[in-house]
Amino acid sequence: MSHVVHQTPAHHGHRPASLMEGIDRVIDTISQWRMRMVTRRDLARLDDRMLADIGISPADVDQEVSKHFWQA
């Protein structure tokens, strides 16, 4: 009777962890992008009095809301 021994590559056990880490990074990135979009939208809705109360000029708002969602 012969026996067949199957060997798994050394990295096989680490692949799921790496995959999960990669998925977590993607989810975190998308969450950051969404938060930027929401925050910039909310900032754009503030009137001049509200902006003055928090010490932000309308020009600062224009600069911030003109950024793409992936830009910090």
Coordinates of N, CA, C and O in Angstrom, one line a residue:
M1 N 0.8 -1.2 0.0 CA 0.0 0.0 0.0 C 0.9 1.2 0.0 O 1.8 1.3 0.7
S2 N 0.6 2.2 -0.9 CA 1.4 3.4 -0.9 C 0.6 4.5 -0.3 O -0.6 4.6 -0.4
H3 N 1.4 5.5 0.2 CA 0.8 6.7 0.8 C 1.2 7.9 0.0 O 2.4 8.0 -0.4
V4 N 0.3 8.7 -0.2 CA 0.6 10.0 -0.9 C 0.6 11.1 0.2 O -0.4 11.2 0.9
V5 N 1.7 11.8 0.2 CA 1.8 12.9 1.2 C 1.6 14.2 0.5 O 2.3 14.5 -0.5
H6 N 0.6 15.0 0.9 CA 0.3 16.3 0.3 C 1.0 17.3 1.2 O 0.7 17.4 2.3
Q7 N 1.7 18.2 0.5 CA 2.3 19.3 1.3 C 1.7 20.6 0.8 O 1.5 20.8 -0.4
T8 N 1.4 21.4 1.8 CA 0.9 22.7 1.4 C 2.0 23.7 1.5 O 2.9 23.6 2.3
P9 N 1.9 24.7 0.6 CA 2.9 25.8 0.7 C 2.9 26.5 2.0 O 1.9 26.6 2.7
A10 N 4.1 26.9 2.4 CA 4.3 27.6 3.7 C 3.4 28.8 3.9 O 2.9 29.1 4.9
H11 N 3.1 29.5 2.8 CA 2.3 30.7 2.8 C 0.8 30.5 2.9 O 0.0 31.4 3.1
H12 N 0.4 29.2 2.7 CA -1.0 28.9 2.6 C -1.7 29.3 3.9 O -2.8 29.9 3.8
G13 N -1.1 29.1 5.0 CA -1.8 29.4 6.3 C -1.9 30.9 6.5 O -2.7 31.4 7.3
H14 N -1.1 31.7 5.9 CA -1.1 33.2 6.0 C -2.0 33.9 5.0 O -2.4 35.0 5.2
R15 N -2.4 33.2 4.0 CA -3.2 33.8 3.0 C -4.5 34.4 3.5 O -4.8 35.5 3.2
P16 N -5.3 33.6 4.3 CA -6.5 34.2 4.7 C -6.3 35.5 5.6 O -7.1 36.4 5.4
A17 N -5.3 35.5 6.4 CA -5.1 36.7 7.2 C -4.7 37.8 6.3 O -5.2 38.9 6.5
S18 N -3.8 37.6 5.4 CA -3.5 38.7 4.5 C -4.7 39.2 3.7 O -4.8 40.4 3.4
L19 N -5.5 38.2 3.2 CA -6.7 38.6 2.5 C -7.6 39.4 3.4 O -8.1 40.5 2.9
M20 N -7.8 39.0 4.6 CA -8.7 39.8 5.5 C -8.1 41.1 5.8 O -8.8 42.1 5.9
E21 N -6.8 41.2 6.0 CA -6.1 42.5 6.2 C -6.4 43.4 5.0 O -6.6 44.6 5.1
G22 N -6.2 42.9 3.8 CA -6.5 43.6 2.6 C -7.9 44.1 2.5 O -8.2 45.3 2.1
I23 N -8.8 43.2 2.8 CA -10.3 43.6 2.8 C -10.5 44.7 3.8 O -11.2 45.7 3.6
D24 N -9.9 44.6 5.0 CA -10.1 45.6 6.1 C -9.5 46.9 5.6 O -10.2 48.0 5.9
R25 N -8.4 46.9 4.9 CA -7.8 48.2 4.4 C -8.7 48.9 3.4 O -8.9 50.1 3.4
V26 N -9.3 48.0 2.5 CA -10.2 48.6 1.5 C -11.5 49.2 2.2 O -11.9 50.3 1.8
I27 N -12.0 48.5 3.1 CA -13.2 49.0 3.9 C -12.9 50.3 4.6 O -13.6 51.2 4.6
D28 N -11.7 50.3 5.3 CA -11.3 51.5 6.0 C -11.1 52.7 5.0 O -11.6 53.8 5.3
T29 N -10.5 52.4 3.8 CA -10.3 53.5 2.8 C -11.7 54.0 2.3 O -11.9 55.2 2.3
I30 N -12.6 53.1 2.0 CA -13.9 53.5 1.6 C -14.7 54.3 2.7 O -15.3 55.3 2.4
S31 N -14.5 53.9 3.9 CA -15.1 54.6 5.0 C -14.6 56.0 5.1 O -15.3 57.0 5.4
Q32 N -13.2 56.2 5.0 CA -12.6 57.5 5.0 C -13.1 58.4 3.9 O -13.4 59.6 4.1
W33 N -13.2 57.8 2.7 CA -13.7 58.6 1.5 C -15.1 59.0 1.8 O -15.5 60.2 1.5
R34 N -16.0 58.2 2.3 CA -17.4 58.5 2.6 C -17.4 59.6 3.6 O -18.2 60.6 3.5
M35 N -16.6 59.5 4.7 CA -16.7 60.5 5.7 C -16.2 61.9 5.2 O -16.8 62.9 5.5
R36 N -15.2 61.9 4.3 CA -14.8 63.1 3.7 C -15.9 63.8 2.9 O -16.2 65.0 2.9
M37 N -16.6 62.9 2.1 CA -17.7 63.4 1.3 C -18.8 64.0 2.1 O -19.3 65.1 1.9
V38 N -19.2 63.3 3.2 CA -20.3 63.8 4.1 C -19.8 65.1 4.8 O -20.6 66.0 4.9
T39 N -18.6 65.1 5.3 CA -18.1 66.3 6.0 C -18.1 67.5 5.1 O -18.5 68.6 5.5
R40 N -17.5 67.3 3.9 CA -17.4 68.4 3.0 C -18.8 68.9 2.6 O -19.0 70.1 2.4
R41 N -19.7 68.0 2.4 CA -21.1 68.4 2.0 C -21.7 69.2 3.2 O -22.3 70.3 2.9
D42 N -21.5 68.8 4.4 CA -22.1 69.5 5.6 C -21.4 70.8 5.7 O -22.1 71.8 6.0
L43 N -20.1 70.9 5.5 CA -19.4 72.2 5.6 C -19.9 73.2 4.5 O -20.1 74.3 4.8
A44 N -20.2 72.7 3.4 CA -20.7 73.6 2.3 C -22.1 74.1 2.6 O -22.4 75.2 2.1
R45 N -22.8 73.5 3.5 CA -24.1 73.9 3.9 C -24.2 75.0 5.0 O -25.2 75.6 5.2
L46 N -23.0 75.2 5.6 CA -23.0 76.2 6.7 C -23.0 77.6 6.1 O -22.4 77.9 5.1
D47 N -23.8 78.5 6.8 CA -23.9 79.9 6.3 C -22.7 80.7 6.9 O -21.9 80.2 7.7
D48 N -22.5 81.9 6.4 CA -21.4 82.8 6.8 C -21.3 83.0 8.3 O -20.2 83.0 8.9
R49 N -22.4 83.1 9.0 CA -22.4 83.3 10.4 C -21.8 82.1 11.1 O -21.0 82.2 12.0
M50 N -22.3 80.9 10.7 CA -21.8 79.7 11.3 C -20.3 79.5 11.0 O -19.6 79.0 11.9
L51 N -19.9 79.8 9.8 CA -18.5 79.7 9.5 C -17.6 80.6 10.4 O -16.6 80.3 10.9
A52 N -18.1 81.9 10.6 CA -17.4 82.8 11.4 C -17.3 82.3 12.9 O -16.3 82.5 13.5
D53 N -18.4 81.6 13.3 CA -18.4 81.1 14.7 C -17.3 80.0 14.9 O -16.8 79.9 16.0
I54 N -17.0 79.3 13.8 CA -16.0 78.2 14.0 C -14.7 78.7 13.4 O -13.7 77.9 13.4
G55 N -14.6 79.9 13.0 CA -13.3 80.4 12.5 C -12.9 80.0 11.1 O -11.7 79.9 10.9
I56 N -13.8 79.7 10.3 CA -13.5 79.3 8.9 C -14.0 80.3 7.9 O -15.2 80.7 8.0
S57 N -13.2 80.7 7.0 CA -13.7 81.6 5.9 C -14.4 80.9 4.8 O -14.1 79.7 4.6
P58 N -15.3 81.6 4.1 CA -15.9 81.0 2.9 C -14.9 80.6 1.9 O -15.1 79.5 1.2
A59 N -13.7 81.3 1.8 CA -12.7 80.8 0.9 C -12.1 79.5 1.3 O -11.8 78.6 0.5
D60 N -11.9 79.3 2.6 CA -11.4 78.0 3.1 C -12.4 76.9 2.8 O -12.0 75.8 2.4
V61 N -13.7 77.2 2.9 CA -14.7 76.2 2.6 C -14.6 75.8 1.1 O -14.7 74.7 0.7
D62 N -14.6 76.9 0.2 CA -14.5 76.6 -1.2 C -13.3 75.7 -1.5 O -13.4 74.8 -2.4
Q63 N -12.1 76.0 -0.9 CA -10.9 75.2 -1.1 C -11.2 73.8 -0.7 O -10.8 72.8 -1.4
E64 N -11.8 73.6 0.5 CA -12.0 72.2 1.0 C -13.0 71.4 0.1 O -12.8 70.3 -0.2
V65 N -14.1 72.1 -0.2 CA -15.1 71.3 -0.9 C -14.8 71.1 -2.4 O -15.4 70.2 -3.0
S66 N -13.8 71.7 -2.9 CA -13.4 71.5 -4.3 C -12.5 70.3 -4.4 O -12.2 69.9 -5.5
K67 N -12.0 69.7 -3.3 CA -11.2 68.6 -3.3 C -12.0 67.3 -3.7 O -13.2 67.2 -3.4
H68 N -11.3 66.4 -4.3 CA -11.9 65.1 -4.6 C -12.0 64.3 -3.3 O -11.2 64.5 -2.4
F69 N -12.9 63.3 -3.3 CA -13.1 62.6 -2.1 C -11.9 61.8 -1.6 O -11.7 61.5 -0.4
W70 N -11.0 61.5 -2.5 CA -9.8 60.7 -2.1 C -8.7 61.6 -1.6 O -7.7 61.2 -1.1
Q71 N -8.8 63.0 -1.7 CA -7.8 63.9 -1.2 C -8.1 64.3 0.2 O -9.2 64.7 0.6
A72 N -7.0 64.2 1.0 CA -7.1 64.6 2.4 C -7.0 66.1 2.6 O -6.5 66.8 1.7

